[in-house]
PDB file of N, CA, C and O in Angstrom:
ATOM      1  N   UNK S   1     118.605  99.584  63.873  1.00  0.00           N
ATOM      2  CA  UNK S   1     117.819  98.697  64.694  1.00  0.00           C
ATOM      3  C   UNK S   1     118.725  97.789  65.504  1.00  0.00           C
ATOM      4  O   UNK S   1     119.492  97.046  64.946  1.00  0.00           O
ATOM      5  N   UNK S   2     118.616  97.880  66.780  1.00  0.00           N
ATOM      6  CA  UNK S   2     119.445  97.067  67.666  1.00  0.00           C
ATOM      7  C   UNK S   2     118.900  95.648  67.757  1.00  0.00           C
ATOM      8  O   UNK S   2     117.736  95.387  67.481  1.00  0.00           O
ATOM      9  N   UNK S   3     119.776  94.748  68.151  1.00  0.00           N
ATOM     10  CA  UNK S   3     119.342  93.376  68.409  1.00  0.00           C
ATOM     11  C   UNK S   3     118.773  93.294  69.809  1.00  0.00           C
ATOM     12  O   UNK S   3     119.097  94.116  70.680  1.00  0.00           O
ATOM     13  N   UNK S   4     117.919  92.301  70.028  1.00  0.00           N
ATOM     14  CA  UNK S   4     117.270  92.142  71.322  1.00  0.00           C
ATOM     15  C   UNK S   4     117.240  90.662  71.675  1.00  0.00           C
ATOM     16  O   UNK S   4     117.073  89.809  70.802  1.00  0.00           O
ATOM     17  N   UNK S   5     117.377  90.368  72.961  1.00  0.00           N
ATOM     18  CA  UNK S   5     117.311  89.002  73.456  1.00  0.00           C
ATOM     19  C   UNK S   5     115.935  88.779  74.070  1.00  0.00           C
ATOM     20  O   UNK S   5     115.484  89.570  74.896  1.00  0.00           O
ATOM     21  N   UNK S   6     115.276  87.707  73.659  1.00  0.00           N
ATOM     22  CA  UNK S   6     113.977  87.342  74.219  1.00  0.00           C
ATOM     23  C   UNK S   6     114.231  86.789  75.627  1.00  0.00           C
ATOM     24  O   UNK S   6     114.628  85.635  75.790  1.00  0.00           O
ATOM     25  N   UNK S   7     114.020  87.608  76.633  1.00  0.00           N
ATOM     26  CA  UNK S   7     114.325  87.242  78.019  1.00  0.00           C
ATOM     27  C   UNK S   7     113.536  86.032  78.508  1.00  0.00           C
ATOM     28  O   UNK S   7     114.007  85.286  79.357  1.00  0.00           O
ATOM     29  N   UNK S   8     112.374  85.814  77.950  1.00  0.00           N
ATOM     30  CA  UNK S   8     111.560  84.681  78.403  1.00  0.00           C
ATOM     31  C   UNK S   8     112.117  83.344  77.918  1.00  0.00           C
ATOM     32  O   UNK S   8     111.765  82.297  78.460  1.00  0.00           O
ATOM     33  N   UNK S   9     113.000  83.389  76.926  1.00  0.00           N
ATOM     34  CA  UNK S   9     113.565  82.158  76.377  1.00  0.00           C
ATOM     35  C   UNK S   9     115.074  82.039  76.562  1.00  0.00           C
ATOM     36  O   UNK S   9     115.656  80.991  76.293  1.00  0.00           O
ATOM     37  N   UNK S  10     115.736  83.104  77.010  1.00  0.00           N
ATOM     38  CA  UNK S  10     117.185  83.099  77.208  1.00  0.00           C
ATOM     39  C   UNK S  10     117.558  82.133  78.335  1.00  0.00           C
ATOM     40  O   UNK S  10     116.979  82.171  79.413  1.00  0.00           O
ATOM     41  N   UNK S  11     118.554  81.271  78.081  1.00  0.00           N
ATOM     42  CA  UNK S  11     119.008  80.313  79.088  1.00  0.00           C
ATOM     43  C   UNK S  11     120.268  80.803  79.802  1.00  0.00           C
ATOM     44  O   UNK S  11     120.862  80.079  80.586  1.00  0.00           O
ATOM     45  N   UNK S  12     120.688  82.030  79.511  1.00  0.00           N
ATOM     46  CA  UNK S  12     121.822  82.676  80.170  1.00  0.00           C
ATOM     47  C   UNK S  12     123.117  81.867  80.033  1.00  0.00           C
ATOM     48  O   UNK S  12     123.905  81.784  80.964  1.00  0.00           O
ATOM     49  N   UNK S  13     123.333  81.293  78.866  1.00  0.00           N
ATOM     50  CA  UNK S  13     124.541  80.488  78.653  1.00  0.00           C
ATOM     51  C   UNK S  13     125.785  81.348  78.487  1.00  0.00           C
ATOM     52  O   UNK S  13     126.894  80.905  78.744  1.00  0.00           O
ATOM     53  N   UNK S  14     125.607  82.590  78.021  1.00  0.00           N
ATOM     54  CA  UNK S  14     126.730  83.508  77.877  1.00  0.00           C
ATOM     55  C   UNK S  14     127.485  83.399  76.565  1.00  0.00           C
ATOM     56  O   UNK S  14     128.479  84.088  76.375  1.00  0.00           O
ATOM     57  N   UNK S  15     127.040  82.570  75.647  1.00  0.00           N
ATOM     58  CA  UNK S  15     127.744  82.401  74.376  1.00  0.00           C
ATOM     59  C   UNK S  15     127.814  83.700  73.571  1.00  0.00           C
ATOM     60  O   UNK S  15     128.776  83.949  72.849  1.00  0.00           O
ATOM     61  N   UNK S  16     126.802  84.526  73.688  1.00  0.00           N
ATOM     62  CA  UNK S  16     126.723  85.752  72.901  1.00  0.00           C
ATOM     63  C   UNK S  16     127.674  86.858  73.381  1.00  0.00           C
ATOM     64  O   UNK S  16     128.202  87.624  72.578  1.00  0.00           O
ATOM     65  N   UNK S  17     127.868  86.938  74.670  1.00  0.00           N
ATOM     66  CA  UNK S  17     128.613  88.071  75.240  1.00  0.00           C
ATOM     67  C   UNK S  17     130.022  88.254  74.673  1.00  0.00           C
ATOM     68  O   UNK S  17     130.379  89.359  74.265  1.00  0.00           O
ATOM     69  N   UNK S  18     130.855  87.208  74.603  1.00  0.00           N
ATOM     70  CA  UNK S  18     132.204  87.424  74.068  1.00  0.00           C
ATOM     71  C   UNK S  18     132.246  87.707  72.568  1.00  0.00           C
ATOM     72  O   UNK S  18     133.253  88.207  72.057  1.00  0.00           O
ATOM     73  N   UNK S  19     131.154  87.431  71.861  1.00  0.00           N
ATOM     74  CA  UNK S  19     131.106  87.678  70.418  1.00  0.00           C
ATOM     75  C   UNK S  19     130.852  89.135  70.077  1.00  0.00           C
ATOM     76  O   UNK S  19     131.120  89.567  68.954  1.00  0.00           O
ATOM     77  N   UNK S  20     130.337  89.908  71.018  1.00  0.00           N
ATOM     78  CA  UNK S  20     129.989  91.307  70.750  1.00  0.00           C
ATOM     79  C   UNK S  20     131.251  92.166  70.681  1.00  0.00           C
ATOM     80  O   UNK S  20     131.966  92.302  71.676  1.00  0.00           O
ATOM     81  N   UNK S  21     131.524  92.783  69.522  1.00  0.00           N
ATOM     82  CA  UNK S  21     132.743  93.582  69.371  1.00  0.00           C
ATOM     83  C   UNK S  21     132.722  94.907  70.133  1.00  0.00           C
ATOM     84  O   UNK S  21     133.766  95.539  70.294  1.00  0.00           O
ATOM     85  N   UNK S  22     131.545  95.331  70.606  1.00  0.00           N
ATOM     86  CA  UNK S  22     131.453  96.611  71.322  1.00  0.00           C
ATOM     87  C   UNK S  22     131.003  96.431  72.770  1.00  0.00           C
ATOM     88  O   UNK S  22     130.635  97.393  73.431  1.00  0.00           O
ATOM     89  N   UNK S  23     131.003  95.202  73.256  1.00  0.00           N
ATOM     90  CA  UNK S  23     130.635  94.885  74.643  1.00  0.00           C
ATOM     91  C   UNK S  23     129.253  95.426  75.030  1.00  0.00           C
ATOM     92  O   UNK S  23     129.069  95.982  76.112  1.00  0.00           O
ATOM     93  N   UNK S  24     128.286  95.249  74.143  1.00  0.00           N
ATOM     94  CA  UNK S  24     126.926  95.728  74.397  1.00  0.00           C
ATOM     95  C   UNK S  24     126.086  94.722  75.177  1.00  0.00           C
ATOM     96  O   UNK S  24     124.967  95.029  75.567  1.00  0.00           O
ATOM     97  N   UNK S  25     126.617  93.519  75.408  1.00  0.00           N
ATOM     98  CA  UNK S  25     125.853  92.473  76.078  1.00  0.00           C
ATOM     99  C   UNK S  25     126.388  92.267  77.489  1.00  0.00           C
ATOM    100  O   UNK S  25     127.592  92.191  77.704  1.00  0.00           O
ATOM    101  N   UNK S  26     125.466  92.177  78.433  1.00  0.00           N
ATOM    102  CA  UNK S  26     125.855  91.949  79.827  1.00  0.00           C
ATOM    103  C   UNK S  26     124.808  91.056  80.486  1.00  0.00           C
ATOM    104  O   UNK S  26     123.740  90.812  79.934  1.00  0.00           O
ATOM    105  N   UNK S  27     125.134  90.589  81.673  1.00  0.00           N
ATOM    106  CA  UNK S  27     124.187  89.764  82.401  1.00  0.00           C
ATOM    107  C   UNK S  27     123.313  90.658  83.252  1.00  0.00           C
ATOM    108  O   UNK S  27     123.782  91.582  83.903  1.00  0.00           O
ATOM    109  N   UNK S  28     122.024  90.368  83.236  1.00  0.00           N
ATOM    110  CA  UNK S  28     121.092  91.137  84.029  1.00  0.00           C
ATOM    111  C   UNK S  28     119.946  90.276  84.513  1.00  0.00           C
ATOM    112  O   UNK S  28     119.227  89.700  83.712  1.00  0.00           O
ATOM    113  N   UNK S  29     119.803  90.120  85.778  1.00  0.00           N
ATOM    114  CA  UNK S  29     118.690  89.395  86.402  1.00  0.00           C
ATOM    115  C   UNK S  29     118.433  88.014  85.798  1.00  0.00           C
ATOM    116  O   UNK S  29     117.314  87.679  85.410  1.00  0.00           O
ATOM    117  N   UNK S  30     119.489  87.227  85.665  1.00  0.00           N
ATOM    118  CA  UNK S  30     119.349  85.851  85.201  1.00  0.00           C
ATOM    119  C   UNK S  30     119.307  85.638  83.710  1.00  0.00           C
ATOM    120  O   UNK S  30     119.170  84.502  83.254  1.00  0.00           O
ATOM    121  N   UNK S  31     119.407  86.693  82.927  1.00  0.00           N
ATOM    122  CA  UNK S  31     119.445  86.585  81.465  1.00  0.00           C
ATOM    123  C   UNK S  31     120.461  87.588  80.923  1.00  0.00           C
ATOM    124  O   UNK S  31     120.871  88.509  81.623  1.00  0.00           O
ATOM    125  N   UNK S  32     120.837  87.420  79.686  1.00  0.00           N
ATOM    126  CA  UNK S  32     121.718  88.386  79.029  1.00  0.00           C
ATOM    127  C   UNK S  32     120.855  89.493  78.431  1.00  0.00           C
ATOM    128  O   UNK S  32     119.730  89.252  77.987  1.00  0.00           O
ATOM    129  N   UNK S  33     121.376  90.705  78.444  1.00  0.00           N
ATOM    130  CA  UNK S  33     120.662  91.850  77.871  1.00  0.00           C
ATOM    131  C   UNK S  33     121.592  92.600  76.929  1.00  0.00           C
ATOM    132  O   UNK S  33     122.808  92.607  77.115  1.00  0.00           O
ATOM    133  N   UNK S  34     121.012  93.238  75.933  1.00  0.00           N
ATOM    134  CA  UNK S  34     121.777  94.017  74.961  1.00  0.00           C
ATOM    135  C   UNK S  34     121.447  95.494  75.152  1.00  0.00           C
ATOM    136  O   UNK S  34     120.279  95.881  75.151  1.00  0.00           O
ATOM    137  N   UNK S  35     122.485  96.309  75.302  1.00  0.00           N
ATOM    138  CA  UNK S  35     122.312  97.756  75.407  1.00  0.00           C
ATOM    139  C   UNK S  35     122.077  98.290  73.994  1.00  0.00           C
ATOM    140  O   UNK S  35     123.000  98.317  73.170  1.00  0.00           O
ATOM    141  N   UNK S  36     120.851  98.693  73.715  1.00  0.00           N
ATOM    142  CA  UNK S  36     120.476  99.150  72.372  1.00  0.00           C
ATOM    143  C   UNK S  36     121.280 100.366  71.928  1.00  0.00           C
ATOM    144  O   UNK S  36     121.540 100.539  70.741  1.00  0.00           O
ATOM    145  N   UNK S  37     121.695 101.195  72.861  1.00  0.00           N
ATOM    146  CA  UNK S  37     122.458 102.384  72.517  1.00  0.00           C
ATOM    147  C   UNK S  37     123.892 102.085  72.120  1.00  0.00           C
ATOM    148  O   UNK S  37     124.531 102.874  71.431  1.00  0.00           O
ATOM    149  N   UNK S  38     124.393 100.933  72.522  1.00  0.00           N
ATOM    150  CA  UNK S  38     125.768 100.535  72.221  1.00  0.00           C
ATOM    151  C   UNK S  38     125.826  99.575  71.031  1.00  0.00           C
ATOM    152  O   UNK S  38     126.794  99.558  70.287  1.00  0.00           O
ATOM    153  N   UNK S  39     124.785  98.791  70.831  1.00  0.00           N
ATOM    154  CA  UNK S  39     124.723  97.780  69.772  1.00  0.00           C
ATOM    155  C   UNK S  39     124.956  98.421  68.402  1.00  0.00           C
ATOM    156  O   UNK S  39     124.369  99.456  68.084  1.00  0.00           O
ATOM    157  N   UNK S  40     125.818  97.788  67.590  1.00  0.00           N
ATOM    158  CA  UNK S  40     126.106  98.300  66.245  1.00  0.00           C
ATOM    159  C   UNK S  40     125.430  97.460  65.151  1.00  0.00           C
ATOM    160  O   UNK S  40     125.765  97.582  63.977  1.00  0.00           O
ATOM    161  N   UNK S  41     124.514  96.596  65.547  1.00  0.00           N
ATOM    162  CA  UNK S  41     123.709  95.810  64.601  1.00  0.00           C
ATOM    163  C   UNK S  41     124.524  94.875  63.712  1.00  0.00           C
ATOM    164  O   UNK S  41     124.165  94.642  62.563  1.00  0.00           O
ATOM    165  N   UNK S  42     125.593  94.320  64.247  1.00  0.00           N
ATOM    166  CA  UNK S  42     126.430  93.447  63.435  1.00  0.00           C
ATOM    167  C   UNK S  42     125.871  92.028  63.333  1.00  0.00           C
ATOM    168  O   UNK S  42     126.181  91.304  62.399  1.00  0.00           O
ATOM    169  N   UNK S  43     125.098  91.590  64.327  1.00  0.00           N
ATOM    170  CA  UNK S  43     124.498  90.268  64.296  1.00  0.00           C
ATOM    171  C   UNK S  43     125.390  89.131  64.756  1.00  0.00           C
ATOM    172  O   UNK S  43     124.999  87.973  64.687  1.00  0.00           O
ATOM    173  N   UNK S  44     126.585  89.436  65.226  1.00  0.00           N
ATOM    174  CA  UNK S  44     127.504  88.387  65.676  1.00  0.00           C
ATOM    175  C   UNK S  44     126.903  87.566  66.806  1.00  0.00           C
ATOM    176  O   UNK S  44     127.077  86.345  66.861  1.00  0.00           O
ATOM    177  N   UNK S  45     126.178  88.212  67.682  1.00  0.00           N
ATOM    178  CA  UNK S  45     125.569  87.524  68.824  1.00  0.00           C
ATOM    179  C   UNK S  45     124.498  86.537  68.375  1.00  0.00           C
ATOM    180  O   UNK S  45     124.424  85.411  68.866  1.00  0.00           O
ATOM    181  N   UNK S  46     123.684  86.945  67.431  1.00  0.00           N
ATOM    182  CA  UNK S  46     122.592  86.092  66.950  1.00  0.00           C
ATOM    183  C   UNK S  46     123.134  84.822  66.302  1.00  0.00           C
ATOM    184  O   UNK S  46     122.532  83.756  66.416  1.00  0.00           O
ATOM    185  N   UNK S  47     124.276  84.933  65.657  1.00  0.00           N
ATOM    186  CA  UNK S  47     124.864  83.793  64.973  1.00  0.00           C
ATOM    187  C   UNK S  47     125.375  82.698  65.886  1.00  0.00           C
ATOM    188  O   UNK S  47     125.505  81.556  65.449  1.00  0.00           O
ATOM    189  N   UNK S  48     125.646  83.025  67.143  1.00  0.00           N
ATOM    190  CA  UNK S  48     126.184  82.014  68.062  1.00  0.00           C
ATOM    191  C   UNK S  48     125.182  81.582  69.125  1.00  0.00           C
ATOM    192  O   UNK S  48     125.478  80.680  69.896  1.00  0.00           O
ATOM    193  N   UNK S  49     124.020  82.169  69.160  1.00  0.00           N
ATOM    194  CA  UNK S  49     123.040  81.833  70.195  1.00  0.00           C
ATOM    195  C   UNK S  49     122.495  80.423  69.973  1.00  0.00           C
ATOM    196  O   UNK S  49     121.844  80.165  68.948  1.00  0.00           O
ATOM    197  N   UNK S  50     122.742  79.491  70.909  1.00  0.00           N
ATOM    198  CA  UNK S  50     122.297  78.117  70.718  1.00  0.00           C
ATOM    199  C   UNK S  50     120.784  77.931  70.823  1.00  0.00           C
ATOM    200  O   UNK S  50     120.240  76.924  70.354  1.00  0.00           O
ATOM    201  N   UNK S  51     120.091  78.890  71.413  1.00  0.00           N
ATOM    202  CA  UNK S  51     118.635  78.770  71.551  1.00  0.00           C
ATOM    203  C   UNK S  51     117.883  79.701  70.601  1.00  0.00           C
ATOM    204  O   UNK S  51     116.663  79.784  70.647  1.00  0.00           O
ATOM    205  N   UNK S  52     118.613  80.414  69.761  1.00  0.00           N
ATOM    206  CA  UNK S  52     118.035  81.270  68.727  1.00  0.00           C
ATOM    207  C   UNK S  52     117.022  82.273  69.288  1.00  0.00           C
ATOM    208  O   UNK S  52     115.909  82.400  68.779  1.00  0.00           O
ATOM    209  N   UNK S  53     117.428  82.983  70.346  1.00  0.00           N
ATOM    210  CA  UNK S  53     116.525  83.948  70.980  1.00  0.00           C
ATOM    211  C   UNK S  53     116.930  85.405  70.729  1.00  0.00           C
ATOM    212  O   UNK S  53     116.355  86.304  71.317  1.00  0.00           O
ATOM    213  N   UNK S  54     117.899  85.619  69.847  1.00  0.00           N
ATOM    214  CA  UNK S  54     118.361  86.977  69.569  1.00  0.00           C
ATOM    215  C   UNK S  54     117.909  87.377  68.165  1.00  0.00           C
ATOM    216  O   UNK S  54     118.142  86.668  67.198  1.00  0.00           O
ATOM    217  N   UNK S  55     117.246  88.533  68.074  1.00  0.00           N
ATOM    218  CA  UNK S  55     116.758  89.011  66.791  1.00  0.00           C
ATOM    219  C   UNK S  55     116.797  90.528  66.765  1.00  0.00           C
ATOM    220  O   UNK S  55     116.937  91.174  67.797  1.00  0.00           O
ATOM    221  N   UNK S  56     116.637  91.088  65.569  1.00  0.00           N
ATOM    222  CA  UNK S  56     116.586  92.542  65.436  1.00  0.00           C
ATOM    223  C   UNK S  56     115.245  93.043  65.883  1.00  0.00           C
ATOM    224  O   UNK S  56     114.210  92.403  65.643  1.00  0.00           O
ATOM    225  N   UNK S  57     115.240  94.195  66.549  1.00  0.00           N
ATOM    226  CA  UNK S  57     113.984  94.814  66.995  1.00  0.00           C
ATOM    227  C   UNK S  57     113.222  95.360  65.830  1.00  0.00           C
ATOM    228  O   UNK S  57     113.733  95.743  64.841  1.00  0.00           O
TER     229      UNK S  57
END
């Protein structure tokens, strides 16, 4: 199960992107997005999100 960012609540701060060990997070249309096919479900991104908008699908 990949992690997902709630786009309606993401503030696009970018804190999550450098934490991803497989570079599955990128910026897309004003918010960060996670490529589910690349995500390894480590949860590193969720641990640093200041708005707590990242969760497992």
